[in-house]
mmCIF file of C-alpha atoms in Angstrom:
data_model
loop_
_atom_site.group_PDB
_atom_site.id
_atom_site.type_symbol
_atom_site.label_atom_id
_atom_site.label_comp_id
_atom_site.label_asym_id
_atom_site.label_seq_id
_atom_site.Cartn_x
_atom_site.Cartn_y
_atom_site.Cartn_z
ATOM 1 C CA MET A 1 134.382 117.918 93.832
ATOM 2 C CA SER A 2 134.949 116.262 91.158
ATOM 3 C CA SER A 3 134.536 116.811 87.221
ATOM 4 C CA VAL A 4 130.162 115.872 86.968
ATOM 5 C CA ILE A 5 129.902 114.357 83.133
ATOM 6 C CA ASN A 6 127.618 116.237 81.042
ATOM 7 C CA HIS A 7 125.042 114.006 80.232
ATOM 8 C CA TYR A 8 122.625 116.339 77.854
ATOM 9 C CA LYS A 9 125.672 116.796 75.232
ATOM 10 C CA THR A 10 126.356 113.389 75.648
ATOM 11 C CA LEU A 11 122.511 113.343 74.054
ATOM 12 C CA LYS A 12 122.832 115.708 72.848
ATOM 13 C CA ILE A 13 119.779 117.445 73.889
ATOM 14 C CA SER A 14 119.032 120.356 76.297
ATOM 15 C CA PRO A 15 118.421 121.217 80.420
ATOM 16 C CA THR A 16 114.907 121.271 79.020
ATOM 17 C CA ALA A 17 113.927 118.702 77.479
ATOM 18 C CA THR A 18 111.002 116.225 78.769
ATOM 19 C CA GLN A 19 111.718 112.907 78.845
ATOM 20 C CA ALA A 20 109.661 112.191 76.684
ATOM 21 C CA GLU A 21 112.268 114.096 74.214
ATOM 22 C CA ILE A 22 115.641 111.902 76.375
ATOM 23 C CA LYS A 23 114.083 108.748 75.486
ATOM 24 C CA GLN A 24 113.930 109.871 71.765
ATOM 25 C CA ALA A 25 117.135 110.750 71.794
ATOM 26 C CA TYR A 26 118.937 107.684 73.749
ATOM 27 C CA ARG A 27 116.997 105.660 71.445
ATOM 28 C CA ARG A 28 118.018 107.342 67.788
ATOM 29 C CA LEU A 29 121.687 107.945 69.184
ATOM 30 C CA VAL A 30 121.909 103.800 69.971
ATOM 31 C CA LYS A 31 120.235 103.125 66.580
ATOM 32 C CA ILE A 32 123.544 104.747 64.408
ATOM 33 C CA PHE A 33 126.808 104.315 67.594
ATOM 34 C CA HIS A 34 125.696 99.832 67.841
ATOM 35 C CA PRO A 35 127.648 97.975 67.046
ATOM 36 C CA ASP A 36 125.197 95.819 64.896
ATOM 37 C CA SER A 37 124.392 98.375 62.736
ATOM 38 C CA HIS A 38 126.708 98.436 60.076
ATOM 39 C CA SER A 39 126.819 101.601 60.733
ATOM 40 C CA SER A 40 130.061 103.934 59.494
ATOM 41 C CA LYS A 41 130.277 105.452 63.287
ATOM 42 C CA ALA A 42 129.604 101.798 64.611
ATOM 43 C CA ASP A 43 131.123 103.095 68.107
ATOM 44 C CA HIS A 44 131.550 100.204 71.192
ATOM 45 C CA GLU A 45 132.272 103.394 73.631
ATOM 46 C CA GLU A 46 130.121 106.152 72.160
ATOM 47 C CA ILE A 47 127.107 103.194 73.408
ATOM 48 C CA VAL A 48 129.078 103.584 76.805
ATOM 49 C CA ARG A 49 128.804 106.448 76.981
ATOM 50 C CA LEU A 50 125.315 106.777 75.645
ATOM 51 C CA ASN A 51 123.525 104.253 78.038
ATOM 52 C CA ALA A 52 125.587 105.985 81.096
ATOM 53 C CA ALA A 53 124.019 109.117 80.703
ATOM 54 C CA TYR A 54 120.721 107.522 79.542
ATOM 55 C CA GLU A 55 120.211 105.615 83.558
ATOM 56 C CA ILE A 56 121.150 109.078 85.271
ATOM 57 C CA LEU A 57 118.622 110.992 82.801
ATOM 58 C CA GLY A 58 116.172 108.934 81.922
ATOM 59 C CA ASP A 59 115.649 107.812 85.660
ATOM 60 C CA ALA A 60 113.024 111.003 86.639
ATOM 61 C CA GLN A 61 114.599 111.291 90.402
ATOM 62 C CA ARG A 62 118.141 110.411 89.475
ATOM 63 C CA ARG A 63 118.211 113.462 87.174
ATOM 64 C CA GLN A 64 116.615 115.251 89.327
ATOM 65 C CA SER A 65 119.600 114.823 91.985
ATOM 66 C CA TYR A 66 122.370 114.811 88.986
ATOM 67 C CA ASP A 67 121.353 118.717 87.340
ATOM 68 C CA ARG A 68 121.525 119.725 91.346
ATOM 69 C CA GLN A 69 125.347 117.680 90.924
ATOM 70 C CA PHE A 70 126.066 119.855 87.528
ATOM 71 C CA SER A 71 124.048 123.111 88.877
ATOM 72 C CA GLU A 72 126.562 123.362 91.939
ATOM 73 C CA GLN A 73 129.915 122.346 89.400
ATOM 74 C CA SER A 74 127.977 125.122 87.280
ATOM 75 C CA GLN A 75 127.915 128.192 89.706
ATOM 76 C CA GLN A 76 131.335 127.002 90.551
ATOM 77 C CA GLN A 77 132.231 128.210 86.608
ATOM 78 C CA SER A 78 130.115 131.320 86.420
ATOM 79 C CA PRO A 79 127.401 132.492 89.050
ATOM 80 C CA VAL A 80 124.663 132.963 86.359
ATOM 81 C CA ALA A 81 124.329 128.944 85.103
ATOM 82 C CA PRO A 82 123.009 127.088 88.339
ATOM 83 C CA ASN A 83 119.629 129.877 88.077
ATOM 84 C CA VAL A 84 119.434 129.391 84.035
ATOM 85 C CA SER A 85 119.918 125.534 84.788
ATOM 86 C CA ARG A 86 117.340 124.820 87.595
ATOM 87 C CA GLN A 87 115.108 127.177 85.061
ATOM 88 C CA GLN A 88 115.737 125.250 82.826
ATOM 89 C CA THR A 89 115.399 122.563 84.237
ATOM 90 C CA GLN A 90 112.199 123.634 85.822
ATOM 91 C CA THR A 91 110.291 124.083 82.309
ATOM 92 C CA ALA A 92 111.189 120.351 82.066
ATOM 93 C CA ARG A 93 109.474 118.969 84.518
ATOM 94 C CA ASP A 94 106.205 121.262 83.494
ATOM 95 C CA ALA A 95 106.167 119.901 79.576
ATOM 96 C CA ASP A 96 105.986 116.716 80.997
ATOM 97 C CA GLU A 97 103.205 117.724 83.642
ATOM 98 C CA GLN A 98 101.819 118.985 81.163
ATOM 99 C CA MET A 99 101.387 115.928 78.541
ATOM 100 C CA GLU A 100 99.836 114.176 81.482
ATOM 101 C CA GLN A 101 97.583 116.401 82.810
ATOM 102 C CA TRP A 102 96.952 116.040 78.986
ATOM 103 C CA LEU A 103 97.199 112.392 78.675
ATOM 104 C CA ILE A 104 94.188 112.090 81.186
ATOM 105 C CA LYS A 105 91.663 114.138 80.860
ATOM 106 C CA VAL A 106 91.559 114.443 76.814
ATOM 107 C CA TYR A 107 93.761 111.697 74.854
ATOM 108 C CA LYS A 108 92.333 109.047 76.844
ATOM 109 C CA PRO A 109 88.379 109.685 76.754
ATOM 110 C CA VAL A 110 88.583 111.177 73.141
ATOM 111 C CA ASN A 111 90.241 107.644 71.878
ATOM 112 C CA LYS A 112 87.484 106.199 74.271
ATOM 113 C CA MET A 113 84.774 107.977 72.670
ATOM 114 C CA LEU A 114 86.024 107.306 68.816
ATOM 115 C CA ASN A 115 86.745 103.737 69.993
ATOM 116 C CA SER A 116 83.088 103.618 71.190
ATOM 117 C CA ILE A 117 82.373 105.364 67.091
ATOM 118 C CA LEU A 118 83.789 103.300 65.386
ATOM 119 C CA LYS A 119 84.400 100.265 66.403
ATOM 120 C CA PRO A 120 81.040 98.822 66.551
ATOM 121 C CA LEU A 121 79.744 100.190 62.804
ATOM 122 C CA LYS A 122 80.638 96.270 60.670
ATOM 123 C CA LYS A 123 78.689 94.694 62.728
ATOM 124 C CA GLU A 124 76.378 97.685 62.910
ATOM 125 C CA ILE A 125 76.353 97.689 58.290
ATOM 126 C CA ASP A 126 76.130 93.584 58.572
ATOM 127 C CA GLU A 127 73.290 93.374 61.149
ATOM 128 C CA LEU A 128 70.957 95.729 59.156
ATOM 129 C CA SER A 129 72.637 94.522 55.515
ATOM 130 C CA ALA A 130 70.275 90.978 55.787
ATOM 131 C CA ASP A 131 66.783 93.744 55.116
ATOM 132 C CA PRO A 132 67.820 97.458 55.378
ATOM 133 C CA PHE A 133 63.974 98.114 54.025
ATOM 134 C CA ASP A 134 63.472 96.573 58.155
ATOM 135 C CA ASP A 135 61.635 99.277 60.093
ATOM 136 C CA GLU A 136 63.316 97.562 63.853
ATOM 137 C CA LEU A 137 66.935 97.374 61.039
ATOM 138 C CA ILE A 138 66.439 100.605 60.027
ATOM 139 C CA GLU A 139 64.873 101.501 63.617
ATOM 140 C CA LYS A 140 68.411 99.663 65.449
ATOM 141 C CA PHE A 141 71.139 101.191 62.893
ATOM 142 C CA GLN A 142 69.384 104.971 63.660
ATOM 143 C CA LEU A 143 69.855 104.727 67.714
ATOM 144 C CA TYR A 144 73.562 103.548 66.340
ATOM 145 C CA ILE A 145 73.878 106.848 64.492
ATOM 146 C CA GLU A 146 72.237 108.979 67.600
ATOM 147 C CA THR A 147 74.464 106.999 70.121
ATOM 148 C CA SER A 148 77.459 108.061 68.103
ATOM 149 C CA ARG A 149 76.432 111.270 67.458
ATOM 150 C CA GLU A 150 76.161 111.855 71.477
ATOM 151 C CA PHE A 151 79.925 109.674 71.036
ATOM 152 C CA LEU A 152 81.115 112.314 68.786
ATOM 153 C CA LYS A 153 79.753 116.252 70.776
ATOM 154 C CA LYS A 154 81.626 114.848 73.637
ATOM 155 C CA ALA A 155 84.394 114.305 72.527
ATOM 156 C CA HIS A 156 85.112 117.644 70.269
ATOM 157 C CA ASN A 157 84.058 118.424 74.017
ATOM 158 C CA PHE A 158 86.847 116.665 75.817
ATOM 159 C CA LEU A 159 88.974 117.727 72.539
ATOM 160 C CA THR A 160 88.515 121.842 73.240
ATOM 161 C CA SER A 161 88.663 121.084 77.099
ATOM 162 C CA MET A 162 92.262 121.600 77.850
ATOM 163 C CA PRO A 163 94.693 123.418 74.952
ATOM 164 C CA ASN A 164 97.125 120.515 73.930
ATOM 165 C CA PRO A 165 101.363 121.007 75.309
ATOM 166 C CA SER A 166 103.287 122.092 71.506
ATOM 167 C CA ASN A 167 105.437 118.296 72.473
ATOM 168 C CA VAL A 168 101.360 116.326 71.537
ATOM 169 C CA ALA A 169 100.144 119.078 69.135
ATOM 170 C CA GLY A 170 100.360 116.265 65.653
ATOM 171 C CA VAL A 171 98.468 113.862 68.022
ATOM 172 C CA ALA A 172 96.086 116.334 68.765
ATOM 173 C CA ALA A 173 95.738 117.779 65.073
ATOM 174 C CA HIS A 174 94.961 113.568 64.169
ATOM 175 C CA LEU A 175 92.474 113.199 66.948
ATOM 176 C CA TYR A 176 90.568 117.259 65.791
ATOM 177 C CA TYR A 177 91.178 115.602 61.837
ATOM 178 C CA CYS A 178 90.070 111.789 63.254
ATOM 179 C CA ILE A 179 86.658 113.761 64.693
ATOM 180 C CA ASN A 180 85.941 115.153 61.726
ATOM 181 C CA GLN A 181 86.089 112.252 59.495
ATOM 182 C CA VAL A 182 83.545 110.917 61.927
ATOM 183 C CA GLY A 183 80.569 113.640 61.675
ATOM 184 C CA ASP A 184 80.596 113.464 57.717
ATOM 185 C CA GLY A 185 80.287 110.429 58.562
ATOM 186 C CA ILE A 186 77.811 109.757 61.409
ATOM 187 C CA GLU A 187 75.834 112.212 58.597
ATOM 188 C CA GLU A 188 76.442 109.934 55.084
ATOM 189 C CA LEU A 189 75.003 106.939 57.111
ATOM 190 C CA GLN A 190 72.033 109.518 57.973
ATOM 191 C CA LEU A 191 70.816 109.579 54.807
ATOM 192 C CA PHE A 192 71.307 106.616 53.897
ATOM 193 C CA THR A 193 67.916 105.651 56.398
ATOM 194 C CA LEU A 194 66.319 108.808 54.565
ATOM 195 C CA ASN A 195 66.663 108.445 51.122
ATOM 196 C CA TYR A 196 68.142 103.982 50.875
ATOM 197 C CA ASP A 197 70.181 105.066 48.205
ATOM 198 C CA ASP A 198 73.576 102.662 48.542
ATOM 199 C CA ARG A 199 76.200 104.870 47.780
ATOM 200 C CA HIS A 200 75.814 107.359 51.270
ATOM 201 C CA LEU A 201 77.001 103.837 53.416
ATOM 202 C CA HIS A 202 79.628 103.040 51.168
ATOM 203 C CA THR A 203 81.087 106.575 51.663
ATOM 204 C CA GLY A 204 80.274 107.221 54.757
ATOM 205 C CA GLN A 205 81.973 103.484 55.611
ATOM 206 C CA GLU A 206 85.024 104.909 53.529
ATOM 207 C CA LEU A 207 84.914 108.369 55.943
ATOM 208 C CA PHE A 208 84.926 105.602 59.028
ATOM 209 C CA ARG A 209 87.450 103.786 57.545
ATOM 210 C CA ILE A 210 90.236 107.093 57.336
ATOM 211 C CA ALA A 211 88.613 108.613 61.011
ATOM 212 C CA ALA A 212 90.658 104.502 62.168
ATOM 213 C CA ARG A 213 93.347 105.420 61.035
ATOM 214 C CA LEU A 214 93.441 108.835 61.688
ATOM 215 C CA ARG A 215 92.816 107.404 65.166
ATOM 216 C CA ARG A 216 95.929 104.682 65.215
ATOM 217 C CA GLU A 217 98.872 107.393 63.042
ATOM 218 C CA ALA A 218 97.881 109.746 66.535
ATOM 219 C CA GLN A 219 98.088 106.129 68.497
ATOM 220 C CA ASP A 220 102.066 104.966 67.163
ATOM 221 C CA GLU A 221 103.075 109.084 67.903
ATOM 222 C CA LEU A 222 102.289 108.813 71.229
ATOM 223 C CA LYS A 223 104.335 105.845 70.780
ATOM 224 C CA PHE A 224 106.337 107.569 69.354
ATOM 225 C CA LYS A 225 106.850 109.863 72.278
ATOM 226 C CA SER A 226 107.321 108.192 75.230
#
């Protein structure tokens, strides 16, 4: 059997790497070695090797077939390596599956709940500004606050419903801090409806702005991993 090229070594990653980590490593190395990068390390032949490696490892099915060939070759060289390689590959697949489940069962519903709170704020305040002392407008604003409380409670329940995988710990942290800021913001908005002190309204808006930034940062970090 012809020698199988170690694509993991080419991409400078472990056989346990997740699909997201493989993609991240490929992008990072291409930026370094691409001829158009004007880098001192620019190397057309290295780009060819990187593309060949990513063509295999970047596709889950082709990677599985490659791993079998790589394990067979390793078995000829060492009787212990194949089992280790298979275990590492399975670990990587498990990590990918855990991340996918977390995205479906936690991230997406939490993101939806937060959007339902943050997006309407500007419209609600614009309507209230017509006459903050109008009973009907205040009641409508209070309804928004109570609805937001319900969405926030659901978001918190979703976020704590299952442990987050280590490869999305940063995303989870952003969501956690976002929820905290939203909770404090809601309390400030509630205080405004009790004493009509504009400082509470402005503070609530600022806390919501911080929350919106944290939510965007969670989205950006997730895009980087996907």
